[in-house]
mmCIF file of C-alpha atoms in Angstrom:
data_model
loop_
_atom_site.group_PDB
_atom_site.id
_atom_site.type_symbol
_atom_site.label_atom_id
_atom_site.label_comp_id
_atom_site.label_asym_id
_atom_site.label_seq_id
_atom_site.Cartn_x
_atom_site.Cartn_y
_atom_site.Cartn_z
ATOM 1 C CA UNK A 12 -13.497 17.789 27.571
ATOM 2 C CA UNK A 13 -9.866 18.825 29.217
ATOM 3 C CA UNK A 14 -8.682 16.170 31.034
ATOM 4 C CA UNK A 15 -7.866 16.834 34.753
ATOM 5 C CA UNK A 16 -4.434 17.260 36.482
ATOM 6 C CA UNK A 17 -2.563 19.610 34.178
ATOM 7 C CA UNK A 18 0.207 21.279 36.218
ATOM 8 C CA UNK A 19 4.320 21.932 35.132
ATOM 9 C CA UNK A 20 5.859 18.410 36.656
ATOM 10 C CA UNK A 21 8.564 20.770 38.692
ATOM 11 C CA UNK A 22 5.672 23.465 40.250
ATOM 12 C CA UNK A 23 3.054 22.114 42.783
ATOM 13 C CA UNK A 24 -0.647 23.511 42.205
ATOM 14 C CA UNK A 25 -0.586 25.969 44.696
ATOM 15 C CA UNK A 26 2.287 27.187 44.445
ATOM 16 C CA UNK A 27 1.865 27.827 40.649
ATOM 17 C CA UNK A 28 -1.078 29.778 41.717
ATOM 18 C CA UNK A 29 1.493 32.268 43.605
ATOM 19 C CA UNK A 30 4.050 32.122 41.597
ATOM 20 C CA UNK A 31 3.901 35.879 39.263
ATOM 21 C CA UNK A 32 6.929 37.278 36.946
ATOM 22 C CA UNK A 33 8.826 40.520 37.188
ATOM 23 C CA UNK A 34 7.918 43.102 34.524
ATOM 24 C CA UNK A 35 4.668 41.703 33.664
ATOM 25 C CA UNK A 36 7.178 39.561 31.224
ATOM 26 C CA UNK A 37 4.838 35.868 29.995
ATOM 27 C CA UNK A 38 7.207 32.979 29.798
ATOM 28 C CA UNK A 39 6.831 30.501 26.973
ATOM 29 C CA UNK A 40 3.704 28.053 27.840
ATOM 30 C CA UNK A 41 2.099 25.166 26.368
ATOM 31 C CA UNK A 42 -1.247 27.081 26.510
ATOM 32 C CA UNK A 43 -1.833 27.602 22.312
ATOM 33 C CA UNK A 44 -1.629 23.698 22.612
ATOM 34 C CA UNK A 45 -4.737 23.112 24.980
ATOM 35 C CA UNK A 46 -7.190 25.732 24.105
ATOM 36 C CA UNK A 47 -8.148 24.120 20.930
ATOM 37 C CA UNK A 48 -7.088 20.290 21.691
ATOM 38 C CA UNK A 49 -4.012 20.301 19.763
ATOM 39 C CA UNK A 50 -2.416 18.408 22.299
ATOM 40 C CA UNK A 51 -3.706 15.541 21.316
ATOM 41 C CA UNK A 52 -2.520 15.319 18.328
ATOM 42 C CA UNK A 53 1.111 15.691 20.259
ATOM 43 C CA UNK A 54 0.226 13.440 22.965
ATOM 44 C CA UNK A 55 -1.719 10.678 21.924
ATOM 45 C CA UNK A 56 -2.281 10.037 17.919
ATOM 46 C CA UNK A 57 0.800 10.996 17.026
ATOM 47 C CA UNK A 58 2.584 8.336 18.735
ATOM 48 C CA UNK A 59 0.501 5.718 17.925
ATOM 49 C CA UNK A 60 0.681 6.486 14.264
ATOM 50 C CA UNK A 61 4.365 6.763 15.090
ATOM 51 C CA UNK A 62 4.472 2.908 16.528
ATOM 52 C CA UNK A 63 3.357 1.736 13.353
ATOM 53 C CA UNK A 64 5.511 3.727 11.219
ATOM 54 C CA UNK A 65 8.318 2.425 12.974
ATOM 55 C CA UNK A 66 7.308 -1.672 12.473
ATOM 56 C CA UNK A 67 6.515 -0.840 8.609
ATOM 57 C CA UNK A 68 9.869 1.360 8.204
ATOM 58 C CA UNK A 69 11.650 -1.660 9.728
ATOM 59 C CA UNK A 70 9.915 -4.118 7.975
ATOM 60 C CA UNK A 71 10.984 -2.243 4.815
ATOM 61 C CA UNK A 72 14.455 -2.471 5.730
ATOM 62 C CA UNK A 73 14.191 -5.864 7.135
ATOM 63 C CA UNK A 74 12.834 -7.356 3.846
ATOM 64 C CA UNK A 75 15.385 -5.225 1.690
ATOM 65 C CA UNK A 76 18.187 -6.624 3.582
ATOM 66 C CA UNK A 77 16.557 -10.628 3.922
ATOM 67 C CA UNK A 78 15.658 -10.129 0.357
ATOM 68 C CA UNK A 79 19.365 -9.151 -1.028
ATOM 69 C CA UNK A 80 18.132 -6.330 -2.991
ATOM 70 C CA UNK A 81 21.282 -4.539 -3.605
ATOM 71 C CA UNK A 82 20.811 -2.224 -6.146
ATOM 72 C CA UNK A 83 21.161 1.516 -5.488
ATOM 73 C CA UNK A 84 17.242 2.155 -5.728
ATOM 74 C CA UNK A 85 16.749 -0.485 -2.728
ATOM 75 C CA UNK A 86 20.123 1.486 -0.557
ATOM 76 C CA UNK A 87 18.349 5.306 -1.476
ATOM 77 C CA UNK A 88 14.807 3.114 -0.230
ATOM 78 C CA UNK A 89 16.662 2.344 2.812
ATOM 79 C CA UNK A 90 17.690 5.900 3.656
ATOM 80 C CA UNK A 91 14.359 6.719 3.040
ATOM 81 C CA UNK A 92 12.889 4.467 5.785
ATOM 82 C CA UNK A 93 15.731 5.594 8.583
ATOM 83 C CA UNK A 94 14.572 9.278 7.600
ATOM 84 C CA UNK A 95 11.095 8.428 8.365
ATOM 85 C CA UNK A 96 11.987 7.066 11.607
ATOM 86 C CA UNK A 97 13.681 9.371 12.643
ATOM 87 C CA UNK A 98 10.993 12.224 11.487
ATOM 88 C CA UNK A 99 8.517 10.574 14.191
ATOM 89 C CA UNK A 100 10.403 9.147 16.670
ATOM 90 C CA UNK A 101 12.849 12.138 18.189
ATOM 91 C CA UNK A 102 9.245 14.141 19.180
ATOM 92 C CA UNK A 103 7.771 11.365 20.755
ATOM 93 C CA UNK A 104 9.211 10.629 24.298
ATOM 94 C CA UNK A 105 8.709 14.585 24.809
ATOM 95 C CA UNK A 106 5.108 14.488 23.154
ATOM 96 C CA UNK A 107 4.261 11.668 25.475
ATOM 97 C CA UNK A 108 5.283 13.283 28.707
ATOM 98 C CA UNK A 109 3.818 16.775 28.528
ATOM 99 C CA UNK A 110 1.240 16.131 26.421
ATOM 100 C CA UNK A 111 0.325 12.925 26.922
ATOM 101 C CA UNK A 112 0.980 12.314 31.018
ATOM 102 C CA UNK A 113 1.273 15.470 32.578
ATOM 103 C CA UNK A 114 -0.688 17.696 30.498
ATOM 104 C CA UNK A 115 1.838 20.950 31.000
ATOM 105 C CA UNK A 116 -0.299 23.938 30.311
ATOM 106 C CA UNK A 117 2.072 26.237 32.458
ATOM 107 C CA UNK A 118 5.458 27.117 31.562
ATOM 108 C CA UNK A 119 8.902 25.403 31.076
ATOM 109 C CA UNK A 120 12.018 25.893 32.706
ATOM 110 C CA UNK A 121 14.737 26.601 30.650
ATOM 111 C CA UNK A 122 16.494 23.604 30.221
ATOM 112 C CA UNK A 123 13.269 22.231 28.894
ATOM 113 C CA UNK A 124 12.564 25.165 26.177
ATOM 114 C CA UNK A 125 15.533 24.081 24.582
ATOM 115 C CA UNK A 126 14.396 20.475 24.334
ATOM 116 C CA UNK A 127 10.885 21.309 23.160
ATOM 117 C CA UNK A 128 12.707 23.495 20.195
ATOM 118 C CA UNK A 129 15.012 20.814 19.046
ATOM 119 C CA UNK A 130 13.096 17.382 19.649
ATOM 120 C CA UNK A 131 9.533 18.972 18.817
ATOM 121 C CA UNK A 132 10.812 21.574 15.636
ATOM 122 C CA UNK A 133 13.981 21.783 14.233
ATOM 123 C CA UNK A 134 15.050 18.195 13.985
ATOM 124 C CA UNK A 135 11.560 16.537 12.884
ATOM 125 C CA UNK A 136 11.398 19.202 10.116
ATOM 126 C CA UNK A 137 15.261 18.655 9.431
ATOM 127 C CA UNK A 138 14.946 15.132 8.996
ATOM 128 C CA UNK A 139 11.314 15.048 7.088
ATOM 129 C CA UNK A 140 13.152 17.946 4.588
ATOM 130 C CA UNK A 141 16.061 14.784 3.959
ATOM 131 C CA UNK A 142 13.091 12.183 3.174
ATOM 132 C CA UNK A 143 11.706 14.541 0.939
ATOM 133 C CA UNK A 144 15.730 14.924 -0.857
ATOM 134 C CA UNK A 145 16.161 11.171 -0.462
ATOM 135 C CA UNK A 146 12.301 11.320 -2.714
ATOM 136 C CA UNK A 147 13.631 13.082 -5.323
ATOM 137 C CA UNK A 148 17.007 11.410 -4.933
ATOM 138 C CA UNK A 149 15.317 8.086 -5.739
ATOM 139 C CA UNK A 150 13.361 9.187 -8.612
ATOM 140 C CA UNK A 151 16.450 10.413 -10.114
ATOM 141 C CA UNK A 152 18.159 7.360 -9.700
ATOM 142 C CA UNK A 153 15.678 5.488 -10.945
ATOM 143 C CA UNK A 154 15.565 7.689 -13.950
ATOM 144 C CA UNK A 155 18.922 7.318 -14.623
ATOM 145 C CA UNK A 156 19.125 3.562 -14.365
ATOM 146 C CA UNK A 157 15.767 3.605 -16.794
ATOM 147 C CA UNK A 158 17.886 5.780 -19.512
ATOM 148 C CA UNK A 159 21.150 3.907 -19.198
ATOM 149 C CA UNK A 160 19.828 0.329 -18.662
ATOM 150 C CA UNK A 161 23.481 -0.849 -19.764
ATOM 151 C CA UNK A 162 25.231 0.723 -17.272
ATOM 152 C CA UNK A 163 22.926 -0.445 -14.283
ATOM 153 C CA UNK A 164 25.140 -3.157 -13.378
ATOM 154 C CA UNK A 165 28.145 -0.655 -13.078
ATOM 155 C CA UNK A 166 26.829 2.134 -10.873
ATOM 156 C CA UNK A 167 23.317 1.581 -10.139
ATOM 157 C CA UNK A 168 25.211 -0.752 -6.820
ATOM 158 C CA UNK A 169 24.155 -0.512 -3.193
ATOM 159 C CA UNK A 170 27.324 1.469 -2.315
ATOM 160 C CA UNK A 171 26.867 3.926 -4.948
ATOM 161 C CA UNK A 172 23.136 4.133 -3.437
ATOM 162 C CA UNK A 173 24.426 4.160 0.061
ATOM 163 C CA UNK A 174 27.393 7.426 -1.120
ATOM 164 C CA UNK A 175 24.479 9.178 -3.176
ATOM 165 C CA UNK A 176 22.207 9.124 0.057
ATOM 166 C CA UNK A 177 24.815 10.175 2.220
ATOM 167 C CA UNK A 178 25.542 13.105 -0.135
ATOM 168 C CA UNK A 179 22.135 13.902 -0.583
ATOM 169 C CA UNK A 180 21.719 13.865 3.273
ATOM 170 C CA UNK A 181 24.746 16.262 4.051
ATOM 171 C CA UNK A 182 23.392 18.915 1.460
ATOM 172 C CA UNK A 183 20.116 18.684 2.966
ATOM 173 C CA UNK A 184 21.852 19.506 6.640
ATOM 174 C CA UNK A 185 23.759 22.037 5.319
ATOM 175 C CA UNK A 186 21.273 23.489 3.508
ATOM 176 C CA UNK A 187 18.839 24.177 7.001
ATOM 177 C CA UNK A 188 21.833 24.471 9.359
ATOM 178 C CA UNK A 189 20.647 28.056 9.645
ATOM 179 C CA UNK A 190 17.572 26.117 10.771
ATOM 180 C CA UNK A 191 19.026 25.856 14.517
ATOM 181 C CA UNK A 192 19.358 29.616 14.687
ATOM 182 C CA UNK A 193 16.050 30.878 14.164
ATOM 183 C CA UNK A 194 14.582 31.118 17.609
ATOM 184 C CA UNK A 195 16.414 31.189 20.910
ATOM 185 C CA UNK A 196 15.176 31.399 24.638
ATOM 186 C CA UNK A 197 15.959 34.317 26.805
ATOM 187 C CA UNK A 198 16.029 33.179 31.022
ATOM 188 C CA UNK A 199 12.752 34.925 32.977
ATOM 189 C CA UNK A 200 13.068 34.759 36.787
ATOM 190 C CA UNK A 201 9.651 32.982 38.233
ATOM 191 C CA UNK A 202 8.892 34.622 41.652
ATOM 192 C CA UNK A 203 6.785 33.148 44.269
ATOM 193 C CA UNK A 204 4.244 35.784 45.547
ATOM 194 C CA UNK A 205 5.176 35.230 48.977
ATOM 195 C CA UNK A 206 9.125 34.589 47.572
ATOM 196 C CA UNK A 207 9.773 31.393 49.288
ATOM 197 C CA UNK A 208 10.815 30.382 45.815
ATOM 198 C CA UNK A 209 12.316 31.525 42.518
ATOM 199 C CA UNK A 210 11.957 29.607 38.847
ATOM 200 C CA UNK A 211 13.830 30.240 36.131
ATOM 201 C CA UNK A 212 11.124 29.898 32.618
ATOM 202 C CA UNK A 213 11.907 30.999 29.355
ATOM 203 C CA UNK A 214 10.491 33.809 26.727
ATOM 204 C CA UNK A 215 11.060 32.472 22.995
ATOM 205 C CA UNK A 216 12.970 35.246 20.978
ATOM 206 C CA UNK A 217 12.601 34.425 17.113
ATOM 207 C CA UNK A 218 14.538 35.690 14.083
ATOM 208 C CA UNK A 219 13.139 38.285 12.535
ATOM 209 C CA UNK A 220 12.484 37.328 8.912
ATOM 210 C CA UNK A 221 10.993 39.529 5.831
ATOM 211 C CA UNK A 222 8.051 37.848 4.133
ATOM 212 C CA UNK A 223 10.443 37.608 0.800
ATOM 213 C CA UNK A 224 12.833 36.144 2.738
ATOM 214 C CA UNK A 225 10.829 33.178 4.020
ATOM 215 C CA UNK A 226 8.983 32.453 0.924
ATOM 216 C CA UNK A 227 12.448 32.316 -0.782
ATOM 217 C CA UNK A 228 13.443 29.563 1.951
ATOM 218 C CA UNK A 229 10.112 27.563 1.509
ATOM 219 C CA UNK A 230 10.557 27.863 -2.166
ATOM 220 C CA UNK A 231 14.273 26.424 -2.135
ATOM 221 C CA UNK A 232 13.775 23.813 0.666
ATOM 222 C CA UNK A 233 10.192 22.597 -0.376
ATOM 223 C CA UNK A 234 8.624 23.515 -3.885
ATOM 224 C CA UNK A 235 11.761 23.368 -5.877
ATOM 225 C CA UNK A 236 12.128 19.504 -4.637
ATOM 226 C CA UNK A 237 8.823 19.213 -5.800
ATOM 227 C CA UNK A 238 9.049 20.720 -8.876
ATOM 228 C CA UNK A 239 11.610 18.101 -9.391
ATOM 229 C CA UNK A 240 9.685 14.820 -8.308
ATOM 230 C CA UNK A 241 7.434 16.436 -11.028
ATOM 231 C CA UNK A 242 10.008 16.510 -13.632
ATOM 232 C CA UNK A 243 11.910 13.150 -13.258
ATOM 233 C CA UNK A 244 8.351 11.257 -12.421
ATOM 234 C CA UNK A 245 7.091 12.237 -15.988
ATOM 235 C CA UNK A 246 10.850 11.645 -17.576
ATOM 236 C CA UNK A 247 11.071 8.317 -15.810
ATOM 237 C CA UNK A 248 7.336 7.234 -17.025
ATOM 238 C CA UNK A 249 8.069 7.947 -20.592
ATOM 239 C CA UNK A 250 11.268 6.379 -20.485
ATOM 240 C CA UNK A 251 10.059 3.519 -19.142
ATOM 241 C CA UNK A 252 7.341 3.314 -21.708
ATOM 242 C CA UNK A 253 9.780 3.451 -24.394
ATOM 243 C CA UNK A 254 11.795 0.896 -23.158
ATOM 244 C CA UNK A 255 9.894 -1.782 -22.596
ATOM 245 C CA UNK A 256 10.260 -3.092 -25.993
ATOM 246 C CA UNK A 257 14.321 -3.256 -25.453
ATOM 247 C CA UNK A 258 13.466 -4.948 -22.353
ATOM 248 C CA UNK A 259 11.527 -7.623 -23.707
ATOM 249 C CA UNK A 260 14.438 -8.787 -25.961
ATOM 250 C CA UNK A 261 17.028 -8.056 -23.439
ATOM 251 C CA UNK A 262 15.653 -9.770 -20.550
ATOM 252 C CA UNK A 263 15.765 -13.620 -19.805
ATOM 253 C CA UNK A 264 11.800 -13.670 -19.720
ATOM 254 C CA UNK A 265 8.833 -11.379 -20.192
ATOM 255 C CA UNK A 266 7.999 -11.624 -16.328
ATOM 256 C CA UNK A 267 11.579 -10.312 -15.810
ATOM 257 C CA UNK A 268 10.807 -6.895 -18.097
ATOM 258 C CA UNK A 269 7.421 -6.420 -16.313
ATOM 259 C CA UNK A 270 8.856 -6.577 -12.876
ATOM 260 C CA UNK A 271 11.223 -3.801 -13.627
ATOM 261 C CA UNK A 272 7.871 -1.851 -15.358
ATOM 262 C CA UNK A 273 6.196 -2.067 -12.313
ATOM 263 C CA UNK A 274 9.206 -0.660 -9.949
ATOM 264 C CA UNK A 275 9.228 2.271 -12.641
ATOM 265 C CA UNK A 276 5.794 2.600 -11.509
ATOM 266 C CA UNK A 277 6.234 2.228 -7.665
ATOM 267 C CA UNK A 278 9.054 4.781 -7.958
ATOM 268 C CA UNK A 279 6.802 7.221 -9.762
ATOM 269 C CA UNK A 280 3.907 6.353 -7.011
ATOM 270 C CA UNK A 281 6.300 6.921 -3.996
ATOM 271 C CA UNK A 282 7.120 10.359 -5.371
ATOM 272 C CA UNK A 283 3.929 11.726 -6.748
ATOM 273 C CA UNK A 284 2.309 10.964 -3.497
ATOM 274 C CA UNK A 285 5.197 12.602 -1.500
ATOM 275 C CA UNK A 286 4.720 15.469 -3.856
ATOM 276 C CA UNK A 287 1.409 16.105 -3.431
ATOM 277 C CA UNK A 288 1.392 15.890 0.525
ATOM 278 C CA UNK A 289 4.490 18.730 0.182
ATOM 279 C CA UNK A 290 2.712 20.933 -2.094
ATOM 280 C CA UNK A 291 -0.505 20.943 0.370
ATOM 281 C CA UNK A 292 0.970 20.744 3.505
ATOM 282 C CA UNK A 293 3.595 23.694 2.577
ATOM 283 C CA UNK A 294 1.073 25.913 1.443
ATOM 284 C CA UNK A 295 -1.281 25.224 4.105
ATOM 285 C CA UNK A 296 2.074 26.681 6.498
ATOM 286 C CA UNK A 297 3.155 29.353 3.801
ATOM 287 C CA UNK A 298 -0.537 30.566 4.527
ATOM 288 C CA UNK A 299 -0.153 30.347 8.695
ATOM 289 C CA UNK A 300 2.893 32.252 8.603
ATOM 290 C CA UNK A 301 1.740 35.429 7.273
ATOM 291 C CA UNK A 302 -0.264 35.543 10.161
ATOM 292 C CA UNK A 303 2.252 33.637 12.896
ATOM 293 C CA UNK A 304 5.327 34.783 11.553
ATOM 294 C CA UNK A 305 7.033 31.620 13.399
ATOM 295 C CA UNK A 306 5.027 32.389 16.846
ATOM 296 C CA UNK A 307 3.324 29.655 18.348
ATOM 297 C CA UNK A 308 -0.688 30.840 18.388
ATOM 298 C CA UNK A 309 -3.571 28.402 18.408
ATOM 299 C CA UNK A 310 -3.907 27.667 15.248
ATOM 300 C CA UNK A 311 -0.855 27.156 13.785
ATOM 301 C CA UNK A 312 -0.468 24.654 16.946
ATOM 302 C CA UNK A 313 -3.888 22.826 15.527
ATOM 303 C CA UNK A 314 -2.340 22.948 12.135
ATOM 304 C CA UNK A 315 1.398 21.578 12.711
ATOM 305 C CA UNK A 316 -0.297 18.527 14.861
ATOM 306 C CA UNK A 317 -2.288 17.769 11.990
ATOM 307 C CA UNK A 318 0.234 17.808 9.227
ATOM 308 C CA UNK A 319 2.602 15.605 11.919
ATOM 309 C CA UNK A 320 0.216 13.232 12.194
ATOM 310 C CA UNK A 321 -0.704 13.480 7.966
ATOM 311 C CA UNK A 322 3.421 13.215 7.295
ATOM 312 C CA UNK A 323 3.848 9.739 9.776
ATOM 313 C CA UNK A 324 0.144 8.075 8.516
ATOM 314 C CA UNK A 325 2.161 8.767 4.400
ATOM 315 C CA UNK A 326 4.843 7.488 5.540
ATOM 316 C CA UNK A 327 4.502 3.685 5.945
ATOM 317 C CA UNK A 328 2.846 3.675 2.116
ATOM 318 C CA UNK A 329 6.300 3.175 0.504
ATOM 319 C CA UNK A 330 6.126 -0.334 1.753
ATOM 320 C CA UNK A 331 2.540 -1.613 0.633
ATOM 321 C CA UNK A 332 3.374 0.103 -2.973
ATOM 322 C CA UNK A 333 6.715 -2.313 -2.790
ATOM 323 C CA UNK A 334 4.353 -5.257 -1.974
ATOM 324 C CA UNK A 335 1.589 -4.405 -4.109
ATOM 325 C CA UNK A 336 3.580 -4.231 -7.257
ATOM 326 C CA UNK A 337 6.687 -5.563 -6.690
ATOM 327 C CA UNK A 338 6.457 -9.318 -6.531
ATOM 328 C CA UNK A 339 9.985 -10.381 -5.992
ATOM 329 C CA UNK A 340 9.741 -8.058 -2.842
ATOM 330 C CA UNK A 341 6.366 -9.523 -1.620
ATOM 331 C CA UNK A 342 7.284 -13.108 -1.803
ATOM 332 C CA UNK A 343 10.455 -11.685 0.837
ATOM 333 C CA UNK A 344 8.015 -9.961 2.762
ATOM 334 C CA UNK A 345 6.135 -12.786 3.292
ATOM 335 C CA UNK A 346 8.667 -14.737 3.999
ATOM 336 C CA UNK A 347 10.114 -12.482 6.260
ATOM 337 C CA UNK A 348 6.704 -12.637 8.307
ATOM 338 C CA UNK A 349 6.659 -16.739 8.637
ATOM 339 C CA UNK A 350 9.753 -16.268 9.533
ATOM 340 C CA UNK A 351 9.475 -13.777 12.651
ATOM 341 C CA UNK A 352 6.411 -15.711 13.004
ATOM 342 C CA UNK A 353 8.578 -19.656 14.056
#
């Protein structure tokens, strides 16, 4: 059922009704987002999935921090986390208010358009592109302090974690800046039919991109990351298999040689399962765009509010795997918890 009310916050019903545009020109509407309920997705699930990725990304952080982990696998974990946050939170107060509360099924003005593109599009996908780096960012660091266990205590610090994420997070900018070029909105005069009134809306011009062309970019920015998180999660499992033994004799207690084991393992977890959401989720939108091309139909409205809400319900997973298998780290959480809890 369509809930009731749904009018552009700046246009009063009956003067919408009047209003026509010059040339028979259709501005850029929000109606692909209500014909097949994809607005809720937007307006309602989406943020509350989004609440709770925020508490469990902060939680992450706060029990990181509490707990003094300081090695660079906790500081690339961190960056992780803020990434995450980020990924749900910028759509959200936007989401809320025209999908959500005023149900806008008309068009925006042009100051608007502009918001929708950035805080709905570009930087979501910008920053959920850096989680996926900061993925295969970890699982190379973690392979690298499994191979060169000796040198751990040398580089593998939180301020060599902290530079490597920061590196890792300026490639991935640079590497989508042309991200923020692809589509741009052209001014359309709104006309009252009895012109007591004139709107300016918006028509949404995109960059015209060959088929080779795009599946070059989704290739480079999405399946060659995973192709990596591949790579360094089977490296890092054998190499942690074949260490073990070194471990044993190396390490203070058995316990100790286990509890780096089992962060091996969470590492491996975090990025197989961030893998596998990638590979489905990019060729579910390498599929839509062959018949989209980067317009904004029904279904490829259905299908990006679905893979929102699928990205922000992964997300909070990196911190039960911590807890789950990491024992040091759950005996922080919990403490962490009583604590917020006096």
């Amino acid at each position: 059922m369509r809930p009731p009310g749904r009018h552009h916050p700046n246009i009063s019903r009956p003067a919408r009704q009047r209003s026509h545009m010059p040339n028979g020109t259709v501005p850029f509407n929000f109606k692909n987002y209500f014909e097949n309920d994809a607005y809720i997705y937007y307006g309602y699930v989406g943020p509350i999935i989004t609440v709770f990725v925020i508490i469990m990304n902060v939680l992450l952080i706060a029990t990181i921090i509490k707990g003094k982990f300081r090695t660079s696998t906790h500081a690339v974990m961190v960056a992780i986390a803020i990434t995450d946050i980020l990924t749900g939170i910028i759509p959200v107060p936007f989401n809320i208010r025209f999908f959500g509360v005023d149900h806008v099924v008309n068009f925006l003005l042009i100051d608007w358009c502009y918001i929708f593109e950035i805080c709905q599009i570009i930087l979501p996908r910008v920053f959920h592109l850096i989680s996926l780096n900061l993925t295969v960012a970890l699982s190379i660091e973690r392979f690298f302090v499994v191979s060169f266990p000796l040198k751990v205590k040398q580089f593998c610090t939180m301020r060599n974690g902290t530079l490597f994420s920061i590196a890792v997070i300026v490639i991935s900018v640079c590497a989508q800046i042309d991200t923020f070029l692809d589509v741009s909105y052209e001014p359309v005069k709104i006309i009252s039919r009895d012109r007591k009134f004139t709107l300016t809306g918006c028509r949404r011009l995109i960059k015209t991109r060959s088929n080779e062309e795009f599946i070059a970019r989704m290739f480079i920015l999405r399946f060659i990351p995973c192709i990596l998180l591949i790579v360094f999660t089977i490296l890092l499992l054998r190499k942690s298999s074949d260490i073990q033994k070194w471990r044993k004799q190396s390490t203070v207690s058995s316990n100790a040689a286990a509890s780096l084991e089992r962060m091996d393992f969470a590492v491996s977890l975090i990025a197989s399962i961030a893998c596998v959401t990638e590979i489905v989720t990019a060729s579910l939108l390498l599929n839509e765009h062959f018949s989209s091309e980067y317009r904004i139909t029904t279904e490829n409205a259905l299908l990006s509010g679905i893979i929102y809400v699928v990205y922000m319900t992964v997300s909070p997973i990196n911190l039960a795997i911590l807890c789950f298998l990491s024992e040091r780290f759950r005996q922080s959480f919990i403490g962490l918890i009583l604590f917020c809890r006096r």
